[in-house]
């Protein structure tokens, strides 16, 4: 089993930045794609960003492309999501996930999930 723990989110103003981390335990992440998803109230959980096991490829939702950056360090068993130029519509609970599938934009490819962390962007 793998346990994933997201860092605390927080409240930021529009245009601000926030960096989330996700620390894994129980298993090494080096054979897993890692992803970030988010869920706003009343909506379904949606894809935000993903990174292949090697870190060689990254993928982003159109809504965050150019503003968010996903990265990983397999030696530290940690993944990060750097969020810049935050907007009120980025307000959501953010989840870290690990999966061994191919279609890493697809939520169903992910087996392990963190508990989520709240990010609130004020206007």
GROMACS .gro file of C-alpha atoms in nm:
model
  123
    1UNK     CA    1   0.000   0.000   0.000
    2UNK     CA    2   0.104   0.354  -0.064
    3UNK     CA    3   0.001   0.646   0.149
    4UNK     CA    4   0.000   0.996   0.007
    5UNK     CA    5  -0.004   1.311   0.216
    6UNK     CA    6  -0.055   1.654   0.068
    7UNK     CA    7   0.088   1.961   0.234
    8UNK     CA    8  -0.143   2.223   0.374
    9UNK     CA    9  -0.307   2.442   0.115
   10UNK     CA   10  -0.421   2.784   0.212
   11UNK     CA   11  -0.585   3.111   0.127
   12UNK     CA   12  -0.419   3.329  -0.135
   13UNK     CA   13  -0.521   3.637  -0.328
   14UNK     CA   14  -0.585   3.642  -0.699
   15UNK     CA   15  -0.255   3.648  -0.880
   16UNK     CA   16  -0.071   3.486  -0.594
   17UNK     CA   17   0.128   3.164  -0.582
   18UNK     CA   18   0.118   2.848  -0.380
   19UNK     CA   19   0.326   2.532  -0.384
   20UNK     CA   20   0.172   2.201  -0.285
   21UNK     CA   21   0.375   1.895  -0.201
   22UNK     CA   22   0.275   1.531  -0.185
   23UNK     CA   23   0.486   1.294   0.021
   24UNK     CA   24   0.452   0.922  -0.038
   25UNK     CA   25   0.517   0.643   0.210
   26UNK     CA   26   0.481   0.268   0.207
   27UNK     CA   27   0.604   0.235  -0.150
   28UNK     CA   28   0.844   0.420  -0.371
   29UNK     CA   29   0.684   0.635  -0.637
   30UNK     CA   30   0.951   0.561  -0.897
   31UNK     CA   31   0.732   0.318  -1.089
   32UNK     CA   32   0.418   0.530  -1.077
   33UNK     CA   33   0.281   0.817  -1.273
   34UNK     CA   34   0.177   1.092  -1.035
   35UNK     CA   35  -0.111   1.328  -1.080
   36UNK     CA   36  -0.290   1.620  -0.924
   37UNK     CA   37  -0.666   1.649  -0.937
   38UNK     CA   38  -0.906   1.898  -0.786
   39UNK     CA   39  -1.268   1.915  -0.685
   40UNK     CA   40  -1.473   2.227  -0.628
   41UNK     CA   41  -1.803   2.215  -0.439
   42UNK     CA   42  -2.080   2.063  -0.647
   43UNK     CA   43  -1.849   1.950  -0.923
   44UNK     CA   44  -1.675   1.629  -1.020
   45UNK     CA   45  -1.309   1.572  -0.947
   46UNK     CA   46  -1.107   1.692  -1.245
   47UNK     CA   47  -0.761   1.642  -1.385
   48UNK     CA   48  -0.510   1.919  -1.319
   49UNK     CA   49  -0.163   1.785  -1.400
   50UNK     CA   50   0.034   1.463  -1.430
   51UNK     CA   51   0.392   1.351  -1.465
   52UNK     CA   52   0.530   1.023  -1.591
   53UNK     CA   53   0.731   0.795  -1.363
   54UNK     CA   54   1.061   0.927  -1.493
   55UNK     CA   55   0.955   1.287  -1.496
   56UNK     CA   56   1.023   1.298  -1.866
   57UNK     CA   57   0.676   1.406  -1.966
   58UNK     CA   58   0.420   1.632  -1.807
   59UNK     CA   59   0.057   1.696  -1.890
   60UNK     CA   60  -0.176   1.978  -1.791
   61UNK     CA   61  -0.540   2.069  -1.810
   62UNK     CA   62  -0.595   2.358  -2.050
   63UNK     CA   63  -0.724   2.569  -1.762
   64UNK     CA   64  -0.390   2.560  -1.579
   65UNK     CA   65  -0.141   2.532  -1.865
   66UNK     CA   66   0.126   2.798  -1.839
   67UNK     CA   67   0.040   2.871  -1.475
   68UNK     CA   68   0.094   2.540  -1.294
   69UNK     CA   69   0.401   2.318  -1.294
   70UNK     CA   70   0.421   1.960  -1.174
   71UNK     CA   71   0.755   1.810  -1.071
   72UNK     CA   72   0.885   1.509  -0.884
   73UNK     CA   73   1.189   1.375  -0.704
   74UNK     CA   74   1.180   0.997  -0.683
   75UNK     CA   75   1.470   0.992  -0.437
   76UNK     CA   76   1.261   1.199  -0.197
   77UNK     CA   77   0.938   1.017  -0.281
   78UNK     CA   78   0.775   1.354  -0.333
   79UNK     CA   79   0.575   1.536  -0.598
   80UNK     CA   80   0.505   1.908  -0.615
   81UNK     CA   81   0.253   2.134  -0.780
   82UNK     CA   82   0.367   2.492  -0.823
   83UNK     CA   83   0.067   2.715  -0.881
   84UNK     CA   84   0.119   3.069  -1.008
   85UNK     CA   85  -0.117   3.344  -1.121
   86UNK     CA   86  -0.394   3.188  -0.919
   87UNK     CA   87  -0.754   3.269  -1.002
   88UNK     CA   88  -1.073   3.237  -0.797
   89UNK     CA   89  -1.179   2.950  -1.022
   90UNK     CA   90  -0.876   2.754  -0.897
   91UNK     CA   91  -1.047   2.728  -0.558
   92UNK     CA   92  -1.092   2.359  -0.481
   93UNK     CA   93  -0.971   2.067  -0.278
   94UNK     CA   94  -0.653   1.940  -0.442
   95UNK     CA   95  -0.568   1.572  -0.442
   96UNK     CA   96  -0.244   1.392  -0.513
   97UNK     CA   97  -0.266   1.049  -0.675
   98UNK     CA   98  -0.042   0.766  -0.793
   99UNK     CA   99  -0.117   0.527  -1.074
  100UNK     CA  100   0.049   0.267  -1.293
  101UNK     CA  101  -0.169   0.310  -1.598
  102UNK     CA  102  -0.098   0.461  -1.936
  103UNK     CA  103  -0.370   0.721  -1.974
  104UNK     CA  104  -0.254   0.942  -1.693
  105UNK     CA  105  -0.504   1.218  -1.759
  106UNK     CA  106  -0.776   0.970  -1.672
  107UNK     CA  107  -0.885   0.967  -1.308
  108UNK     CA  108  -0.959   0.594  -1.332
  109UNK     CA  109  -0.590   0.520  -1.390
  110UNK     CA  110  -0.503   0.619  -1.034
  111UNK     CA  111  -0.499   0.368  -0.753
  112UNK     CA  112  -0.370   0.563  -0.455
  113UNK     CA  113  -0.506   0.895  -0.335
  114UNK     CA  114  -0.424   1.151  -0.071
  115UNK     CA  115  -0.683   1.303   0.159
  116UNK     CA  116  -0.683   1.634  -0.022
  117UNK     CA  117  -0.596   1.988   0.076
  118UNK     CA  118  -0.804   2.302   0.043
  119UNK     CA  119  -0.685   2.585  -0.177
  120UNK     CA  120  -0.890   2.904  -0.170
  121UNK     CA  121  -0.821   3.198  -0.399
  122UNK     CA  122  -0.986   3.522  -0.300
  123UNK     CA  123  -1.089   3.783  -0.553
   0.00000   0.00000   0.00000
